[in-house]
PDB file of C-alpha atoms in Angstrom:
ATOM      1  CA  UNK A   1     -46.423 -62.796 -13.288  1.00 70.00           C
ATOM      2  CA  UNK A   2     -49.316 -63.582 -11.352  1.00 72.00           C
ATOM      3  CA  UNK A   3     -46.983 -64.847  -8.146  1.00 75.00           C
ATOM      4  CA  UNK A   4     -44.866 -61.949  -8.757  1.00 76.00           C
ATOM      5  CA  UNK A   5     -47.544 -59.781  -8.337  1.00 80.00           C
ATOM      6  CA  UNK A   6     -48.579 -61.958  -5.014  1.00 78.00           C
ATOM      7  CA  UNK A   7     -45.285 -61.713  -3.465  1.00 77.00           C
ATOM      8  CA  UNK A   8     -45.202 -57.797  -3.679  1.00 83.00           C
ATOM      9  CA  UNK A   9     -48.686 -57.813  -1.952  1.00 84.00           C
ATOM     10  CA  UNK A  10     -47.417 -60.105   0.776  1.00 82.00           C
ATOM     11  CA  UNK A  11     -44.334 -57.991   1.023  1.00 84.00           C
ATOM     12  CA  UNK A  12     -46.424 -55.192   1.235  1.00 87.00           C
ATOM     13  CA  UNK A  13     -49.003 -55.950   3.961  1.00 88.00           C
ATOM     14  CA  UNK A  14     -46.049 -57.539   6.082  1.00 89.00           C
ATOM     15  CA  UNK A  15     -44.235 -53.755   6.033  1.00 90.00           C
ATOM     16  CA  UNK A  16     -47.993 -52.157   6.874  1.00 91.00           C
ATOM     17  CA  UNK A  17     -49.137 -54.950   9.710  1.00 91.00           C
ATOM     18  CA  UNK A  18     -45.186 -54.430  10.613  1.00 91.00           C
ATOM     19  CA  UNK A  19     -45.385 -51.026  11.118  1.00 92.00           C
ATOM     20  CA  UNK A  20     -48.848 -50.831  13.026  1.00 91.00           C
ATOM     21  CA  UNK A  21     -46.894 -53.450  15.805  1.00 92.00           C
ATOM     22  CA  UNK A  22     -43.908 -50.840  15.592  1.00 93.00           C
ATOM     23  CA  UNK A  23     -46.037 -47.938  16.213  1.00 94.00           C
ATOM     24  CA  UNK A  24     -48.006 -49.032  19.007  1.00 92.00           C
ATOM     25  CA  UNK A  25     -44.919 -50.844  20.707  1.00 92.00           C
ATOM     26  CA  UNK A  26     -42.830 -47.602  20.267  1.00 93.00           C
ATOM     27  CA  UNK A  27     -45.972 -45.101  21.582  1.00 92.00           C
ATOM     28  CA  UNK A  28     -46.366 -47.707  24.532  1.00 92.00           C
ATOM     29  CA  UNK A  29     -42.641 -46.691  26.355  1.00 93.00           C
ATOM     30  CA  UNK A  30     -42.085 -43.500  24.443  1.00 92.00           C
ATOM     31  CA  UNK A  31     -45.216 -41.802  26.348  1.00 92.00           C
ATOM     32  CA  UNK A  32     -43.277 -42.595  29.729  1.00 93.00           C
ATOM     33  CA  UNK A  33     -40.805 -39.708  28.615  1.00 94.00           C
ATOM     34  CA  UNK A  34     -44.328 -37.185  28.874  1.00 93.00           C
ATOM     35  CA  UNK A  35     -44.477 -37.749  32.684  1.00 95.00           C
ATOM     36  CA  UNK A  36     -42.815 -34.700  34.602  1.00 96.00           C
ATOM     37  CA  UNK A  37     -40.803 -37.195  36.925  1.00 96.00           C
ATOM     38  CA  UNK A  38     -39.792 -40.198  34.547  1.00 95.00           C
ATOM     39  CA  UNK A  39     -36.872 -42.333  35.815  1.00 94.00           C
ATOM     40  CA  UNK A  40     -34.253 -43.698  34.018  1.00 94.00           C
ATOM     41  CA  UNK A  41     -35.850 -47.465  33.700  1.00 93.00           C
ATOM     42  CA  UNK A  42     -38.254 -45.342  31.008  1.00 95.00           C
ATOM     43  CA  UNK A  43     -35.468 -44.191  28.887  1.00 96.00           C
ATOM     44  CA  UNK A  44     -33.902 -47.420  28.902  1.00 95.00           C
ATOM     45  CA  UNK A  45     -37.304 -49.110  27.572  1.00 94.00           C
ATOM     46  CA  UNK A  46     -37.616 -46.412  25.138  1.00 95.00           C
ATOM     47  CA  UNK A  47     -34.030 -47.295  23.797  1.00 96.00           C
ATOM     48  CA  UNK A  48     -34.716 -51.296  24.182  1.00 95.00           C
ATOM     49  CA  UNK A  49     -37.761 -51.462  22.607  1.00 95.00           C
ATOM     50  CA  UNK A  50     -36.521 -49.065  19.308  1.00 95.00           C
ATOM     51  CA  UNK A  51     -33.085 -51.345  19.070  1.00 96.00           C
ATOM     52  CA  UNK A  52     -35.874 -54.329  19.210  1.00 94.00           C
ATOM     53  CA  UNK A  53     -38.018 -52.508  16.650  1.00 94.00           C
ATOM     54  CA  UNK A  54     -34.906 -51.608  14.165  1.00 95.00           C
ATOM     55  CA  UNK A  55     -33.955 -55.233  14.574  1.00 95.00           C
ATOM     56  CA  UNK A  56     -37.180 -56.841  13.515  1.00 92.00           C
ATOM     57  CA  UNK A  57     -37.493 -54.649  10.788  1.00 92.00           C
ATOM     58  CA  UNK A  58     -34.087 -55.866   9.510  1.00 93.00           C
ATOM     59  CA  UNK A  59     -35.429 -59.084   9.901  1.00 92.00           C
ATOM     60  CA  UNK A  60     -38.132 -58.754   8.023  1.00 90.00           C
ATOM     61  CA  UNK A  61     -36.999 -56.882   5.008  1.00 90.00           C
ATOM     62  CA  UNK A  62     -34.824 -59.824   5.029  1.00 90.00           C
ATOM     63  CA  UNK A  63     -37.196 -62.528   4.593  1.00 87.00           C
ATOM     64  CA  UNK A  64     -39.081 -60.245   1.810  1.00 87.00           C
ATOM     65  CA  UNK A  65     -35.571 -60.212  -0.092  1.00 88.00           C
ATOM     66  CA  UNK A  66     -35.199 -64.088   0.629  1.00 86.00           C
ATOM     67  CA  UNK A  67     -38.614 -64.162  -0.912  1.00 85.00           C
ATOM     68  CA  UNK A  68     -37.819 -62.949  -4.523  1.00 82.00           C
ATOM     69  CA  UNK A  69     -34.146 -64.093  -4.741  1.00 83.00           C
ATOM     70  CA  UNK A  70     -33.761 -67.552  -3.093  1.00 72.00           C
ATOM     71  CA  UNK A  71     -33.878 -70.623  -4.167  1.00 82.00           C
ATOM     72  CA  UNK A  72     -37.315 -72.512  -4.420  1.00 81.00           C
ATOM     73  CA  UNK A  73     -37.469 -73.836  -0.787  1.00 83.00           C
ATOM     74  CA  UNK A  74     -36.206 -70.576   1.121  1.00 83.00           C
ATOM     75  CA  UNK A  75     -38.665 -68.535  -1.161  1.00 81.00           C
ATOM     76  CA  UNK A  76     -41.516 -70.549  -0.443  1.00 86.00           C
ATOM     77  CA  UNK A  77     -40.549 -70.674   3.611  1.00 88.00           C
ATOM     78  CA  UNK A  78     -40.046 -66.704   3.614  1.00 84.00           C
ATOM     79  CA  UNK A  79     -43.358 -67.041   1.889  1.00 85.00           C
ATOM     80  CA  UNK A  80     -45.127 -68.925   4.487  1.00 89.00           C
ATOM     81  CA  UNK A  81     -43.376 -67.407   7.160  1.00 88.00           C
ATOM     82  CA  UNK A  82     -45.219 -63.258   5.962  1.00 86.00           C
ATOM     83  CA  UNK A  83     -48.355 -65.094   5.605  1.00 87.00           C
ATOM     84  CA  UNK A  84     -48.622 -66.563   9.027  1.00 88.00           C
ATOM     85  CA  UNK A  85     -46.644 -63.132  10.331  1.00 88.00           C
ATOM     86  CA  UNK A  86     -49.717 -60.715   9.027  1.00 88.00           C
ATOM     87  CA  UNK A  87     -52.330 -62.301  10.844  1.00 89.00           C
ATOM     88  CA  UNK A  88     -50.544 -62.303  13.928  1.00 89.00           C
ATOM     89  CA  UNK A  89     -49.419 -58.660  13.637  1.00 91.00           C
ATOM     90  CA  UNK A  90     -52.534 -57.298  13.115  1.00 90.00           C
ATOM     91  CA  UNK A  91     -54.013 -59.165  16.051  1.00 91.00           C
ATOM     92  CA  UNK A  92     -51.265 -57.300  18.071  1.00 91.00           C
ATOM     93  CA  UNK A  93     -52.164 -54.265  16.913  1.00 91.00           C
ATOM     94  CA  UNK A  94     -55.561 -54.317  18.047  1.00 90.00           C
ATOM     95  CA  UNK A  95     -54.265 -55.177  21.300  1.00 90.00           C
ATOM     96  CA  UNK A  96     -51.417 -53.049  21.058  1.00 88.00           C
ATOM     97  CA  UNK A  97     -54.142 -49.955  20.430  1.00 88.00           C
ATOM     98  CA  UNK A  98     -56.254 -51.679  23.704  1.00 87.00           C
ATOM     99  CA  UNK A  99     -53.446 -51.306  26.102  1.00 84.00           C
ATOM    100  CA  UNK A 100     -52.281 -47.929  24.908  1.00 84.00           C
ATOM    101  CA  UNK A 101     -55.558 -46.655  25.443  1.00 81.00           C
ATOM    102  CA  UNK A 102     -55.234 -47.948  28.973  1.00 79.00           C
ATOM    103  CA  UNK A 103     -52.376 -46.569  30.199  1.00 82.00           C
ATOM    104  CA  UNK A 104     -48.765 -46.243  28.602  1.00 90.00           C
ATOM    105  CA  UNK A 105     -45.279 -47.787  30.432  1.00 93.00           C
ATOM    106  CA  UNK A 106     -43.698 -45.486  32.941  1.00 94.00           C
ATOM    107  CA  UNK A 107     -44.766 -42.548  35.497  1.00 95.00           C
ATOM    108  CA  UNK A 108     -44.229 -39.779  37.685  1.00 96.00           C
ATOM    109  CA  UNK A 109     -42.213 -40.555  40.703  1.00 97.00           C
ATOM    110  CA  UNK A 110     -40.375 -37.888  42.828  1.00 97.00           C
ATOM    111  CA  UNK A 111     -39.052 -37.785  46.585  1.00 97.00           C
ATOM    112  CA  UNK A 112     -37.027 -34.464  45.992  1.00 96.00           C
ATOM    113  CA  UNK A 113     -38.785 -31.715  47.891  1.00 96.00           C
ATOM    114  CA  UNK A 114     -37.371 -29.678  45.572  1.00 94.00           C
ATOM    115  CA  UNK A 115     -40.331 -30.443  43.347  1.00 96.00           C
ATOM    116  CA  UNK A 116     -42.971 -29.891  45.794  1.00 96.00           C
ATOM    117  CA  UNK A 117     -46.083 -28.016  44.098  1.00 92.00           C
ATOM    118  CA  UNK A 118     -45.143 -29.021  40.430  1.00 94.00           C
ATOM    119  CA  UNK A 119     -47.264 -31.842  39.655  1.00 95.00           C
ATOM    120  CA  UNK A 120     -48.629 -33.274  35.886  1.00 93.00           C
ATOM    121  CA  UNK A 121     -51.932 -32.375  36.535  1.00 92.00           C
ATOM    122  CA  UNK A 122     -53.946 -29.796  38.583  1.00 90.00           C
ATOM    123  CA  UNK A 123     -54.540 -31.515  42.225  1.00 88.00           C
ATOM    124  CA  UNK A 124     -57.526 -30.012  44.463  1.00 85.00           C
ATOM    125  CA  UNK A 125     -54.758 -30.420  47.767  1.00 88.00           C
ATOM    126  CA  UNK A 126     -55.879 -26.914  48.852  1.00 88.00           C
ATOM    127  CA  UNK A 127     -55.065 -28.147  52.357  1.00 91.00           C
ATOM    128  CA  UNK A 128     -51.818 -28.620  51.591  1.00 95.00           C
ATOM    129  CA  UNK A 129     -49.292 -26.264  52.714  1.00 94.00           C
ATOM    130  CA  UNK A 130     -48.785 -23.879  49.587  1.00 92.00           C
ATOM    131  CA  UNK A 131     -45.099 -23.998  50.031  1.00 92.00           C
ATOM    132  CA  UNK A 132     -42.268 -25.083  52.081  1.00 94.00           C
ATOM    133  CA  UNK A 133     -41.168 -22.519  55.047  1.00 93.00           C
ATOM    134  CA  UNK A 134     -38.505 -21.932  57.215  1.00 93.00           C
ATOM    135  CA  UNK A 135     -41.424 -23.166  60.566  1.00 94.00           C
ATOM    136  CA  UNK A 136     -41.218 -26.869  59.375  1.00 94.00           C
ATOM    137  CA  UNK A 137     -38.827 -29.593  59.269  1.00 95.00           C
ATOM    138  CA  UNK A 138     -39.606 -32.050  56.091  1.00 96.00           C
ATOM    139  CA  UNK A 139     -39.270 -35.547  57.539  1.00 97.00           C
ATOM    140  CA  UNK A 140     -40.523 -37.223  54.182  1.00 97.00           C
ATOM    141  CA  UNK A 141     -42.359 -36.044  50.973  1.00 97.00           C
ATOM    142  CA  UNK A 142     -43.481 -37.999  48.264  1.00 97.00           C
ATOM    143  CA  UNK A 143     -45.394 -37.660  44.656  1.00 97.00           C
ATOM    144  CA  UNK A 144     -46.931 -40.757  42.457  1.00 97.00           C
ATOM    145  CA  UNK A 145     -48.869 -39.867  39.060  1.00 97.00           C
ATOM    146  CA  UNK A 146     -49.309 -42.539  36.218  1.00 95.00           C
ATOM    147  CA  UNK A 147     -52.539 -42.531  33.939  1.00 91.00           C
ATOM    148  CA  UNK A 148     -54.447 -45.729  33.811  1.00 87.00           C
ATOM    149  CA  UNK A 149     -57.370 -45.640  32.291  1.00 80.00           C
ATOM    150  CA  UNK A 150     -58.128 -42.537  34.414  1.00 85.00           C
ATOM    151  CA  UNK A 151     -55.457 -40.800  36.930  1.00 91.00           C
ATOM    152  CA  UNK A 152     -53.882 -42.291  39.541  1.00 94.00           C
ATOM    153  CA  UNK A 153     -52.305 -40.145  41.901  1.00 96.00           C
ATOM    154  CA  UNK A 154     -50.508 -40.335  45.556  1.00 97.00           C
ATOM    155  CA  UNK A 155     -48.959 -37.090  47.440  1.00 97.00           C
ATOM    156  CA  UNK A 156     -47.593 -37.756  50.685  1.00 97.00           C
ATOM    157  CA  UNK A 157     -45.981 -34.980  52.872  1.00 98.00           C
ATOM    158  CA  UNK A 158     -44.635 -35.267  56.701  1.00 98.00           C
ATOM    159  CA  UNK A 159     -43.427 -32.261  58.223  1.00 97.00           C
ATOM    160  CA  UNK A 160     -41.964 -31.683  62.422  1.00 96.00           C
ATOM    161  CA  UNK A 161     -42.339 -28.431  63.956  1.00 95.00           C
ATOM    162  CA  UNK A 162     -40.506 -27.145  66.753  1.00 93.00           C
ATOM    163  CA  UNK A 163     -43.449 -26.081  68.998  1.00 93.00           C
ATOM    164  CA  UNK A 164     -47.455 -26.812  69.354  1.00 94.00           C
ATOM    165  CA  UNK A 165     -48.036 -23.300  68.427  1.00 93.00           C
ATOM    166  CA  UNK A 166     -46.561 -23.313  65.336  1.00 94.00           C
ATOM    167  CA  UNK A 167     -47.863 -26.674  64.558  1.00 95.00           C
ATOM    168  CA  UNK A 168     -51.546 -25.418  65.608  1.00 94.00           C
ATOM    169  CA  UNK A 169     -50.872 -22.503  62.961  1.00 94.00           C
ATOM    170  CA  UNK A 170     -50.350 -24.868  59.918  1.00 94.00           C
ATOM    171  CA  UNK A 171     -52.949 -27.369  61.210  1.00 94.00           C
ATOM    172  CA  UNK A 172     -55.871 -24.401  61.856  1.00 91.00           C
ATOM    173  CA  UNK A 173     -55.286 -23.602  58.512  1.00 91.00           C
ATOM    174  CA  UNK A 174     -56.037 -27.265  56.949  1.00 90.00           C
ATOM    175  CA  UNK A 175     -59.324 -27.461  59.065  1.00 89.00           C
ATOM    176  CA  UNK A 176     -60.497 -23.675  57.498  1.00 87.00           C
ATOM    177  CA  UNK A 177     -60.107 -25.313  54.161  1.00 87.00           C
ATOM    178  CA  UNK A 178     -61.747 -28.354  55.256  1.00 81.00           C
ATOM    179  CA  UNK A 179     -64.630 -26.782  56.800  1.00 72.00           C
ATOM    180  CA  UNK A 180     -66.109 -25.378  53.489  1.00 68.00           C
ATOM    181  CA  UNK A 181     -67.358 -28.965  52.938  1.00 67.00           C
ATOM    182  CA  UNK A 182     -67.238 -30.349  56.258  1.00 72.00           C
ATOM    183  CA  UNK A 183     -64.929 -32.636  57.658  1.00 83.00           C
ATOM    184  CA  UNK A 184     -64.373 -36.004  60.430  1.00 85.00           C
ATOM    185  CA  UNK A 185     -61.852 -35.460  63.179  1.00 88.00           C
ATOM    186  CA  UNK A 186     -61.050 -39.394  63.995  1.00 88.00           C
ATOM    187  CA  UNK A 187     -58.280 -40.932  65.828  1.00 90.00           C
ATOM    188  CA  UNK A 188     -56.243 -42.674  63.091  1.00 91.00           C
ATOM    189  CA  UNK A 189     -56.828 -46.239  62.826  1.00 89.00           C
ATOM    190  CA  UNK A 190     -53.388 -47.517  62.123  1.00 93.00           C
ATOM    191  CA  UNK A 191     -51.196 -45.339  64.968  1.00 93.00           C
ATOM    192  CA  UNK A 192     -53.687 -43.902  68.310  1.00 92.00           C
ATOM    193  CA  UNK A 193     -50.935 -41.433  68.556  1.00 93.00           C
ATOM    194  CA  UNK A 194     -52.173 -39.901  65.582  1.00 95.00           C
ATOM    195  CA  UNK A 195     -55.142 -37.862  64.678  1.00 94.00           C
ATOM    196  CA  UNK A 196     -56.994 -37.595  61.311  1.00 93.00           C
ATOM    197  CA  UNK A 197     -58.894 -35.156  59.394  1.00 91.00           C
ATOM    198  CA  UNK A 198     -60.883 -35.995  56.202  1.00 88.00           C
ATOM    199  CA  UNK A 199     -61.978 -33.916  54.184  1.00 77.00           C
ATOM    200  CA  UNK A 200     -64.404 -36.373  52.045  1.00 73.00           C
ATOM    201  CA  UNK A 201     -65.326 -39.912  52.556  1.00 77.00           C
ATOM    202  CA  UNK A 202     -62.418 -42.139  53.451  1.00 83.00           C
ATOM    203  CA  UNK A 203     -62.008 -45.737  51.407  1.00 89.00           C
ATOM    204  CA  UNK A 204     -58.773 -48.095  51.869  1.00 91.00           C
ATOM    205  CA  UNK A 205     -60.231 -51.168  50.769  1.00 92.00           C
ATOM    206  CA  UNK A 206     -57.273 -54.262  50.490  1.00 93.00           C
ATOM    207  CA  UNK A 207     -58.688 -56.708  47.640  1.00 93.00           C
ATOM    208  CA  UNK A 208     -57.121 -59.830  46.440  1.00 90.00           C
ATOM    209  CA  UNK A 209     -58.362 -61.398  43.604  1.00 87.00           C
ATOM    210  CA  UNK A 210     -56.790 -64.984  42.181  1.00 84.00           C
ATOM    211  CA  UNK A 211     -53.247 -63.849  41.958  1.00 84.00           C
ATOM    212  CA  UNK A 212     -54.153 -59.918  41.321  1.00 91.00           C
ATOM    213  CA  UNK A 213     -53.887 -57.410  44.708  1.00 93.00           C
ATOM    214  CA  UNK A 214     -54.599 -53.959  44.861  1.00 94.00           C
ATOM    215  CA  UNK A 215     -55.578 -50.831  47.275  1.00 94.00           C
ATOM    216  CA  UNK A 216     -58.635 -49.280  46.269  1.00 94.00           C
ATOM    217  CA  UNK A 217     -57.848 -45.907  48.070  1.00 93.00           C
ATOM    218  CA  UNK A 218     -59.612 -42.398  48.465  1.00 92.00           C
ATOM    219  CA  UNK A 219     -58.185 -40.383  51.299  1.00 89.00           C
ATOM    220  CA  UNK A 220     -57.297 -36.810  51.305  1.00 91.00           C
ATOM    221  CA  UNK A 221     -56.510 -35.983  55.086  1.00 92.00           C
ATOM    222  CA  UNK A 222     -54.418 -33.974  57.561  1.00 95.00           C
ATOM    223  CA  UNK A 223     -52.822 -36.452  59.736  1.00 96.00           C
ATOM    224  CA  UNK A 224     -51.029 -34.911  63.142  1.00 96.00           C
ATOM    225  CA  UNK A 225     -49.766 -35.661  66.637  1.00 96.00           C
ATOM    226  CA  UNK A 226     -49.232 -33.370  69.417  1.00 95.00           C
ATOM    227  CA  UNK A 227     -46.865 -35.809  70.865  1.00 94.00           C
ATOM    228  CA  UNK A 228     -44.909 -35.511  67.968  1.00 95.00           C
ATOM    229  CA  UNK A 229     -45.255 -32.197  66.799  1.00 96.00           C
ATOM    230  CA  UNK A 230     -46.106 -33.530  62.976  1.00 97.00           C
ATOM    231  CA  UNK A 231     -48.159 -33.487  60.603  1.00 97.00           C
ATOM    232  CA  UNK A 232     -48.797 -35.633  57.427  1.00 97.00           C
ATOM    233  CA  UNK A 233     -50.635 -34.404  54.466  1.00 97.00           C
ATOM    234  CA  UNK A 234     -51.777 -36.939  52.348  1.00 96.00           C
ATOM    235  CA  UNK A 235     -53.540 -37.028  48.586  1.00 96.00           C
ATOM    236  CA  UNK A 236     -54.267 -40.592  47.438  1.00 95.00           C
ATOM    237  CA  UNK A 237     -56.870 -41.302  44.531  1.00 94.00           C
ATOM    238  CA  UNK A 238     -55.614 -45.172  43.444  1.00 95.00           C
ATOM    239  CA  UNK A 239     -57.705 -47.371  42.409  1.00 92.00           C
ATOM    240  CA  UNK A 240     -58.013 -51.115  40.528  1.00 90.00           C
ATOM    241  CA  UNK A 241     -55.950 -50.045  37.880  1.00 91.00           C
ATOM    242  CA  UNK A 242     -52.564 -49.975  40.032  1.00 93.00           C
ATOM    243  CA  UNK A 243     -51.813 -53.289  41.237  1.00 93.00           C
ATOM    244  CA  UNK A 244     -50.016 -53.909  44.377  1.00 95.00           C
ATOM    245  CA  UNK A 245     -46.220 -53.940  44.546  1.00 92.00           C
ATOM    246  CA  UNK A 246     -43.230 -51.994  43.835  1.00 91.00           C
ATOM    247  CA  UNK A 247     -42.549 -51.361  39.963  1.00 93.00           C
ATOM    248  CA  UNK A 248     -44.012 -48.023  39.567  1.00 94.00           C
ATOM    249  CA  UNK A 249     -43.684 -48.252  36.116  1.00 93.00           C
ATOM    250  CA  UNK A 250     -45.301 -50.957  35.410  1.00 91.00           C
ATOM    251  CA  UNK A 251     -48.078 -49.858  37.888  1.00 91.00           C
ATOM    252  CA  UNK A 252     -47.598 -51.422  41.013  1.00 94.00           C
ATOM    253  CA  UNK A 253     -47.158 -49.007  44.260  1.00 96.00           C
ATOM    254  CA  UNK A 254     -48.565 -49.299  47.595  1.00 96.00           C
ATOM    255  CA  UNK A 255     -49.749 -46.288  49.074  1.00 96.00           C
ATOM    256  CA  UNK A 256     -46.909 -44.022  50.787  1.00 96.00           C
ATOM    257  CA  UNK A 257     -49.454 -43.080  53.896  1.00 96.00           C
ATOM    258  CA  UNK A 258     -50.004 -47.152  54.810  1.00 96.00           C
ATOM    259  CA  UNK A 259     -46.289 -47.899  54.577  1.00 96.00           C
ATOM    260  CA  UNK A 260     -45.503 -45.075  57.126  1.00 95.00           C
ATOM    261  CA  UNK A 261     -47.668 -46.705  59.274  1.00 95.00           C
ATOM    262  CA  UNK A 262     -46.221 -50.102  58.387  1.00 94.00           C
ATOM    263  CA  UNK A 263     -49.766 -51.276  57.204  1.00 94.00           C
ATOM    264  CA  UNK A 264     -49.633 -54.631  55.545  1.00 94.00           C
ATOM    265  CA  UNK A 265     -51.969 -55.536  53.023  1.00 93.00           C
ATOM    266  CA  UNK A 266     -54.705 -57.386  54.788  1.00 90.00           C
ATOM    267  CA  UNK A 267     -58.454 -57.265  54.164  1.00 89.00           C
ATOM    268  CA  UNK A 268     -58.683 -56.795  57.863  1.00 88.00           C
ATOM    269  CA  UNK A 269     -57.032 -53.477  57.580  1.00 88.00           C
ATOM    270  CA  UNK A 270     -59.228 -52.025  54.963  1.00 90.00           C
ATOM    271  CA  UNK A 271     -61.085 -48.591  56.458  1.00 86.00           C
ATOM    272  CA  UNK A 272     -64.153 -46.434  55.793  1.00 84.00           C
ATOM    273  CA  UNK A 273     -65.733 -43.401  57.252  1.00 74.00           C
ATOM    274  CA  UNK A 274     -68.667 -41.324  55.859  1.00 62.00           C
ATOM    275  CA  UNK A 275     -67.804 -37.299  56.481  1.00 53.00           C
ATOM    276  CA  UNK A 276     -69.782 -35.947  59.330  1.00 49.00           C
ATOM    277  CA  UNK A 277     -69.959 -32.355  58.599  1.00 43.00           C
ATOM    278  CA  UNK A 278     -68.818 -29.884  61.774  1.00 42.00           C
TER     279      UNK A 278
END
């Protein structure tokens, strides 16, 4: 009676530690489908990691039934096998709950101007152009969101125009908005045919640490040339949390404003200004 009794409270606590690793593996790729610009990679996790999920719980449930109704070495193994299994399950729990606190799988990731203005959050790009007109030409556009730990954002927007005056328009209008808190006019450090205007203090700062890289970046400018009758808007608040590379999902992107200017990540290239106000 007394192992009887046992056996249901192993069975038990396996199904409970069971369903806390469920939970918190199921919360960690489901919360990609809350981002307003998920891709498909998301959805596929989502339906991955619930096959995975159903799968394991078959699995257990059939150890638990091998545990009451096999013979004398199986039941004993199954036995062994939901003591060792709780331990470990609750341990991944806790670190389950860690990493969802963090920052969930997936993100926001649109190039489809279509979208412009629509954004998970509310971003201060006042210097942004409200909307799209008829006046400019969208060469490229842009929009990274994903929350780690705090949000990570990156807007980029690069627009032609088909004369200076019209460009001079849209680019007077950035500078009024800049000038309530002051601004640097700077020649941009990556491209001299380019000018740029900061609203705040500018940071790109290129860190490498054992085998972990990332772009500690705080830039919200107006980039233009006359030359070339453009201008680039550009939002970027990234920081340690988004690790260099190319699997937005997983949190690695490299800033859409460096790879227009084909900036490699080198400590060399890292940049900072204090605003001047004029």
């Amino acid at each position: 009676m007394v192992i009887k009794i046992c056996k249901i409270l192993l069975a038990f606590l396996s199904c409970i530690s069971f369903l806390g690793v469920a939970f918190f593996t199921f919360i960690y790729f489901y919360d990609g489908l809350d981002y307003m610009y998920y891709s498909q990679g998301v959805v596929n996790a989502v339906v991955i990691a619930c096959v995975i999920i159903a799968l394991s719980l078959a699995l257990l449930v059939l150890v638990i039934i091998l545990m009451f109704k096999g013979n004398i070495g199986v039941r004993i193994t199954c036995s062994m096998l939901l003591i060792f299994f709780i331990p470990v399950s609750i341990v991944a729990s806790l670190l389950g709950s860690a990493i969802n606190y963090l920052g969930t799988y997936g993100c926001s990731y649109t190039e489809d101007i279509g979208n412009y203005g629509n954004y998970d959050v509310k971003i201060s790009n006042d210097y942004f152009p409200q909307s799209i007109t008829e006046e400019m030409t969208v060469v490229d556009f842009s929009y990274f969101y994903k929350y780690v730990d705090t949000y990570q954002t990156d807007i980029y927007l690069e627009v032609k125009f088909s004369d200076k005056g019209t460009m001079e328009k849209y680019l007077n209008k950035a500078k009024d908005t800049f000038s309530e808190n002051g601004f640097l006019e700077y020649e941009n450090p990556y491209n001299s045919k380019y000018t740029d205007i900061i609203e705040s203090d500018l940071r790109i700062d290129f860190v490498e640490r054992d085998d972990y890289k990332y772009v500690e970046m705080r830039c919200y400018s107006v980039t233009y040339s006359y030359e070339e009758l453009t201008i680039i808007y550009n939002y970027t608040d990234i920081g340690s949390d988004i690790q260099y590379g190319n699997s937005k999902d997983d949190g690695e992107y490299y800033p859409h404003y460096l790879k227009r200017f084909n900036v490699e990540f080198d400590e060399s290239n890292s940049v900072f200004n204090k605003v001047q106000k004029q």
